[in-house]
PDB file of C-alpha atoms in Angstrom:
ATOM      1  CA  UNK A   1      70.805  86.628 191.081  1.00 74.00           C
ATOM      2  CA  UNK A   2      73.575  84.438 189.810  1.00 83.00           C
ATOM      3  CA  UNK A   3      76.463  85.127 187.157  1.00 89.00           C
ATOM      4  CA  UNK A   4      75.270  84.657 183.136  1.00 91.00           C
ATOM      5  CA  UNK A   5      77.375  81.486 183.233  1.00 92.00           C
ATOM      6  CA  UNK A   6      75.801  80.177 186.040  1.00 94.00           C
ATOM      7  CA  UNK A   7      72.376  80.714 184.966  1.00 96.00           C
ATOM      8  CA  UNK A   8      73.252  79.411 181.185  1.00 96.00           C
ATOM      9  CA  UNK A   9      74.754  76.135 182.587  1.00 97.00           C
ATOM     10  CA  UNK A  10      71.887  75.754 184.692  1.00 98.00           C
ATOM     11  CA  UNK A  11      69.586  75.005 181.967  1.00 98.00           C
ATOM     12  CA  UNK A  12      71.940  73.363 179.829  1.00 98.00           C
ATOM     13  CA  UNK A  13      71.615  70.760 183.214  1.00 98.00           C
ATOM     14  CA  UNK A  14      67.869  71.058 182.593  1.00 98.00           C
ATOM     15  CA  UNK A  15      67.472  69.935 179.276  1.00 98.00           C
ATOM     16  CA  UNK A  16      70.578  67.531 179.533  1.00 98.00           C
ATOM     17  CA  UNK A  17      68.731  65.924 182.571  1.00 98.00           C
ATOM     18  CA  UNK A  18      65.308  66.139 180.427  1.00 98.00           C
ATOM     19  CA  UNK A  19      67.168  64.436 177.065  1.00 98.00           C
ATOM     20  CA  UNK A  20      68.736  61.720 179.255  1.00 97.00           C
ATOM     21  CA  UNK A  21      65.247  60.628 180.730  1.00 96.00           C
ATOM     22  CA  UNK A  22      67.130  61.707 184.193  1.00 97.00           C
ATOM     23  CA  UNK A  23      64.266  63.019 185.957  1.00 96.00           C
ATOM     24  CA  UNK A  24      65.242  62.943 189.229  1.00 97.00           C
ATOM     25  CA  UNK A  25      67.753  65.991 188.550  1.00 97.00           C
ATOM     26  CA  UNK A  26      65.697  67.645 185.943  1.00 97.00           C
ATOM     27  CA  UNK A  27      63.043  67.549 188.887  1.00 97.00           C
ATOM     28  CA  UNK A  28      65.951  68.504 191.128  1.00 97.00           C
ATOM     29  CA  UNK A  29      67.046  71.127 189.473  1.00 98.00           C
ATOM     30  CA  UNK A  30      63.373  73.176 190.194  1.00 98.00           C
ATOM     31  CA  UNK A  31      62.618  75.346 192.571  1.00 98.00           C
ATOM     32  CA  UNK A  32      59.652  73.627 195.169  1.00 97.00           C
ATOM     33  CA  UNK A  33      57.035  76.356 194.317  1.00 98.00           C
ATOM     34  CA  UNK A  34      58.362  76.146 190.274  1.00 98.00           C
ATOM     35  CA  UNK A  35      55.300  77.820 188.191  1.00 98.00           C
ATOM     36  CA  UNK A  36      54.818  76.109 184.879  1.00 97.00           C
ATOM     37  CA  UNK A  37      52.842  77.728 182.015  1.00 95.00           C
ATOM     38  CA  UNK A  38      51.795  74.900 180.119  1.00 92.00           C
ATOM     39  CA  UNK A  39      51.695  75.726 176.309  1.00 89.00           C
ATOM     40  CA  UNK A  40      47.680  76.740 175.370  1.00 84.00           C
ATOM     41  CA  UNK A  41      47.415  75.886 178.399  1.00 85.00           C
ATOM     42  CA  UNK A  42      47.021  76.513 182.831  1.00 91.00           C
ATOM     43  CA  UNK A  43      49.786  77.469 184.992  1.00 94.00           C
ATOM     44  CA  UNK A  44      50.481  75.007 187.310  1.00 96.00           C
ATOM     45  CA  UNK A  45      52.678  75.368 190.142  1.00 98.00           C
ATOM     46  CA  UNK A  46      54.787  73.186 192.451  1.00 97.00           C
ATOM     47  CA  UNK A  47      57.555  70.489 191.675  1.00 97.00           C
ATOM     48  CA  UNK A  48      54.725  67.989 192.392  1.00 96.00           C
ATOM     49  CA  UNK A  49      52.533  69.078 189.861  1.00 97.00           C
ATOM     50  CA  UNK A  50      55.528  69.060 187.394  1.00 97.00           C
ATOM     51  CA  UNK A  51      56.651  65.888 188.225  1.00 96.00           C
ATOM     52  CA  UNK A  52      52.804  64.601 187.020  1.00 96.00           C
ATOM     53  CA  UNK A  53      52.919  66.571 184.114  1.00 95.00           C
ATOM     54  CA  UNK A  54      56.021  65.008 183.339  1.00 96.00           C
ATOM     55  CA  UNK A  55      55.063  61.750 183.723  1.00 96.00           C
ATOM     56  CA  UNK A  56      51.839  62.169 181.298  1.00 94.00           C
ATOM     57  CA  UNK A  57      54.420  63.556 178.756  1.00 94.00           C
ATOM     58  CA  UNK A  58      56.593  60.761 179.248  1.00 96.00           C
ATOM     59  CA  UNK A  59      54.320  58.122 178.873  1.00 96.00           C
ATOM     60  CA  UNK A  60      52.661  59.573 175.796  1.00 97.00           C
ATOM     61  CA  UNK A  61      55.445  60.973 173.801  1.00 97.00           C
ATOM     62  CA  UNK A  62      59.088  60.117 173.430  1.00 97.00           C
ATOM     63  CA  UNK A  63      61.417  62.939 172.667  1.00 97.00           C
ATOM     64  CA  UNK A  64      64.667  64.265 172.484  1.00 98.00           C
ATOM     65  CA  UNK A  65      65.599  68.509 172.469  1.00 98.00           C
ATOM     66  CA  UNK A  66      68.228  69.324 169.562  1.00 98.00           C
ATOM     67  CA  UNK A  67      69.837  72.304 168.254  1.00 98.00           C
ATOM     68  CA  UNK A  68      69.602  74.132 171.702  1.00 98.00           C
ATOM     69  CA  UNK A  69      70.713  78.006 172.116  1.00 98.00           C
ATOM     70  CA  UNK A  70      70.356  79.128 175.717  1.00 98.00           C
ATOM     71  CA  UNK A  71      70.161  82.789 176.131  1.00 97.00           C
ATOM     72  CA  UNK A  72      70.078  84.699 179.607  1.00 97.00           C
ATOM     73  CA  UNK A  73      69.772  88.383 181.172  1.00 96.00           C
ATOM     74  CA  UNK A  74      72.783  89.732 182.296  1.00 94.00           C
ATOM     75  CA  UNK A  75      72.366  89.543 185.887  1.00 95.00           C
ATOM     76  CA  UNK A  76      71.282  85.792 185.462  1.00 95.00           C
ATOM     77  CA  UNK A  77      67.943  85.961 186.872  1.00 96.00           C
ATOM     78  CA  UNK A  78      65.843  84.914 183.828  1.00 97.00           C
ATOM     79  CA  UNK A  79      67.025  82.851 180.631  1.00 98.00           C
ATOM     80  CA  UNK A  80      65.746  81.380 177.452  1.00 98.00           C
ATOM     81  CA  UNK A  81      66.766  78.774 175.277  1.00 98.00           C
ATOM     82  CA  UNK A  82      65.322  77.778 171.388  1.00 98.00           C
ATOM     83  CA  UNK A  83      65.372  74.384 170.346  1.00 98.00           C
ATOM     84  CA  UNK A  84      63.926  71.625 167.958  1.00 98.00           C
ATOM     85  CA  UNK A  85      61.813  68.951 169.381  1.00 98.00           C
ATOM     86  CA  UNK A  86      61.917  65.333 167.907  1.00 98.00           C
ATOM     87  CA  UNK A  87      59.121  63.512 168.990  1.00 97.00           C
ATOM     88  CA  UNK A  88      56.971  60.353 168.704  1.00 97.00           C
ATOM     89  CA  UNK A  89      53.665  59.970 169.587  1.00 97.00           C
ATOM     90  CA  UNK A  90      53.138  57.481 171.516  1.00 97.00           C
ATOM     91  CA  UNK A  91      49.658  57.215 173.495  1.00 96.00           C
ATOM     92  CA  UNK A  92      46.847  58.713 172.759  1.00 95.00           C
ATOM     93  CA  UNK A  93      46.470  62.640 174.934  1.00 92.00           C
ATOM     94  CA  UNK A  94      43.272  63.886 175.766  1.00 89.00           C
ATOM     95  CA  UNK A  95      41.581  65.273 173.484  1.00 89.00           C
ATOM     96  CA  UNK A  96      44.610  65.256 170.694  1.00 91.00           C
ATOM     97  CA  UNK A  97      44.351  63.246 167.742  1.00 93.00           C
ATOM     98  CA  UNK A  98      44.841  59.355 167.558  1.00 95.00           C
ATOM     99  CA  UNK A  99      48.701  58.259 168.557  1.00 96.00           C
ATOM    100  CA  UNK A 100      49.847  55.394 165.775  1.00 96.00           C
ATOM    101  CA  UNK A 101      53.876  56.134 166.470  1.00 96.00           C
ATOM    102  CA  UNK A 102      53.858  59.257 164.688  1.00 96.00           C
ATOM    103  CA  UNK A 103      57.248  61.110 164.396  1.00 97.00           C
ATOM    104  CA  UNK A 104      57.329  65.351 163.994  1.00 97.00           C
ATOM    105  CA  UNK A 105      59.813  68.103 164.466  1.00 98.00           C
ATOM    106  CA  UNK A 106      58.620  70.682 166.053  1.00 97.00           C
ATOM    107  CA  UNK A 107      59.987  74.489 166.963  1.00 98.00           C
ATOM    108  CA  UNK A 108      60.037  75.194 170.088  1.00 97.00           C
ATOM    109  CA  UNK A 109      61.237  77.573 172.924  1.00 97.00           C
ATOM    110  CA  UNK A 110      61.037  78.618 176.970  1.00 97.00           C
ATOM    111  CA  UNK A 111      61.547  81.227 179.339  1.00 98.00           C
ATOM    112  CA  UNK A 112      62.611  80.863 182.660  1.00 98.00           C
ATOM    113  CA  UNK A 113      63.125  82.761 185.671  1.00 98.00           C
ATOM    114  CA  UNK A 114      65.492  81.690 188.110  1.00 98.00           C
ATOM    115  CA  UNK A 115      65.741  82.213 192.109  1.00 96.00           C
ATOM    116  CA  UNK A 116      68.375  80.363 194.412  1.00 94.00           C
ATOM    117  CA  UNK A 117      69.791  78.582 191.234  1.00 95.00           C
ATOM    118  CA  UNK A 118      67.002  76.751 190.249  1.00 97.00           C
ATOM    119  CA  UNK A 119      64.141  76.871 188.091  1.00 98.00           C
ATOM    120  CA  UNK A 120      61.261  79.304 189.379  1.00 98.00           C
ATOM    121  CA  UNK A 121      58.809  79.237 186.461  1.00 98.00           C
ATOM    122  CA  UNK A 122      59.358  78.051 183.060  1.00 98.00           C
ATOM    123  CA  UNK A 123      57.001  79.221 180.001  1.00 97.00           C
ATOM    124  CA  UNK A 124      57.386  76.100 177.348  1.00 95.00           C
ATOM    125  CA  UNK A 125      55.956  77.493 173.528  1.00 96.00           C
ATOM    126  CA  UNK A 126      55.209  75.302 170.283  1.00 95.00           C
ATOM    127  CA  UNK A 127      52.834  75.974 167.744  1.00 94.00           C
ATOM    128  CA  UNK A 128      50.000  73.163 168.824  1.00 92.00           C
ATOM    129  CA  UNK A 129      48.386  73.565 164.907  1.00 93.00           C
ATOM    130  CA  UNK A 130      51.940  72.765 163.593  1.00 96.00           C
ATOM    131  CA  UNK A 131      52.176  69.570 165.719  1.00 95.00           C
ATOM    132  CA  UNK A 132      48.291  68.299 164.928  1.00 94.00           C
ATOM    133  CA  UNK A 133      49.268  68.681 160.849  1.00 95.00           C
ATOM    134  CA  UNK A 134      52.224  66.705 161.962  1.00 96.00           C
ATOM    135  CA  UNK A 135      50.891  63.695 163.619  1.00 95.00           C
ATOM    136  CA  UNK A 136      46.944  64.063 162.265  1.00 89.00           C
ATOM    137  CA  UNK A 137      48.090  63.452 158.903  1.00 65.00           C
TER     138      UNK A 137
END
């Protein structure tokens, strides 16, 4: 448990570190056994496994979290935040349409629950059919 301000400022850090391309603290800033729920997708757990997932996402998109509003329980132990994603599509994902540079703004939003003041587990959700009229068009 940590105070509301603590918890709020902690993932302000997180997505400061994640706008900034600083992962070394946003990685920092996660818990060892972190569980990440992967939109439509597996949990995965570990910083490790984050790490990859983050490098995949930074080598096939480019984007930058606006408009954040962080949110958090009142004895600090889980939080949320909304935000806008600006993106470009850079590389071509698995088994997602063709990247040709594509741009898209997408709605977006995460959970988190917090232990030791890090990151424990963060939930990330978009609306995938949003994003595929975005860039498939």
């Amino acid at each position: 448990m940590m105070p509301r301000a603590n918890a709020e400022q902690l993932i302000a850090d997180y997505y400061r570190a994640f706008n900034a391309g600083d992962m070394d603290t946003f990685l920092g800033l996660l818990t060892d056994d972190v569980q990440h729920d992967i939109n439509q997708g597996e949990r995965e757990t570990g910083r490790e496994a984050f790490g990859a997932f983050m490098d995949r996402m930074n080598r096939n998109y480019r984007e930058q979290l606006v408009d954040i509003q962080i949110m958090s329980s009142a004895d600090g132990s889980r939080a949320a935040a909304e935000f806008v994603v600006l993106g470009e599509y850079l590389v071509t994902d698995e088994g997602l349409p063709e990247a040709r540079g594509q741009r898209y703004r997408l709605p977006a939003g995460a959970f988190f629950e917090l232990r030791d003041n890090k990151v424990a587990r963060i939930s990330n959700y978009y609306n995938l059919n949003d994003w595929i009229a975005q860039v498939g068009a």
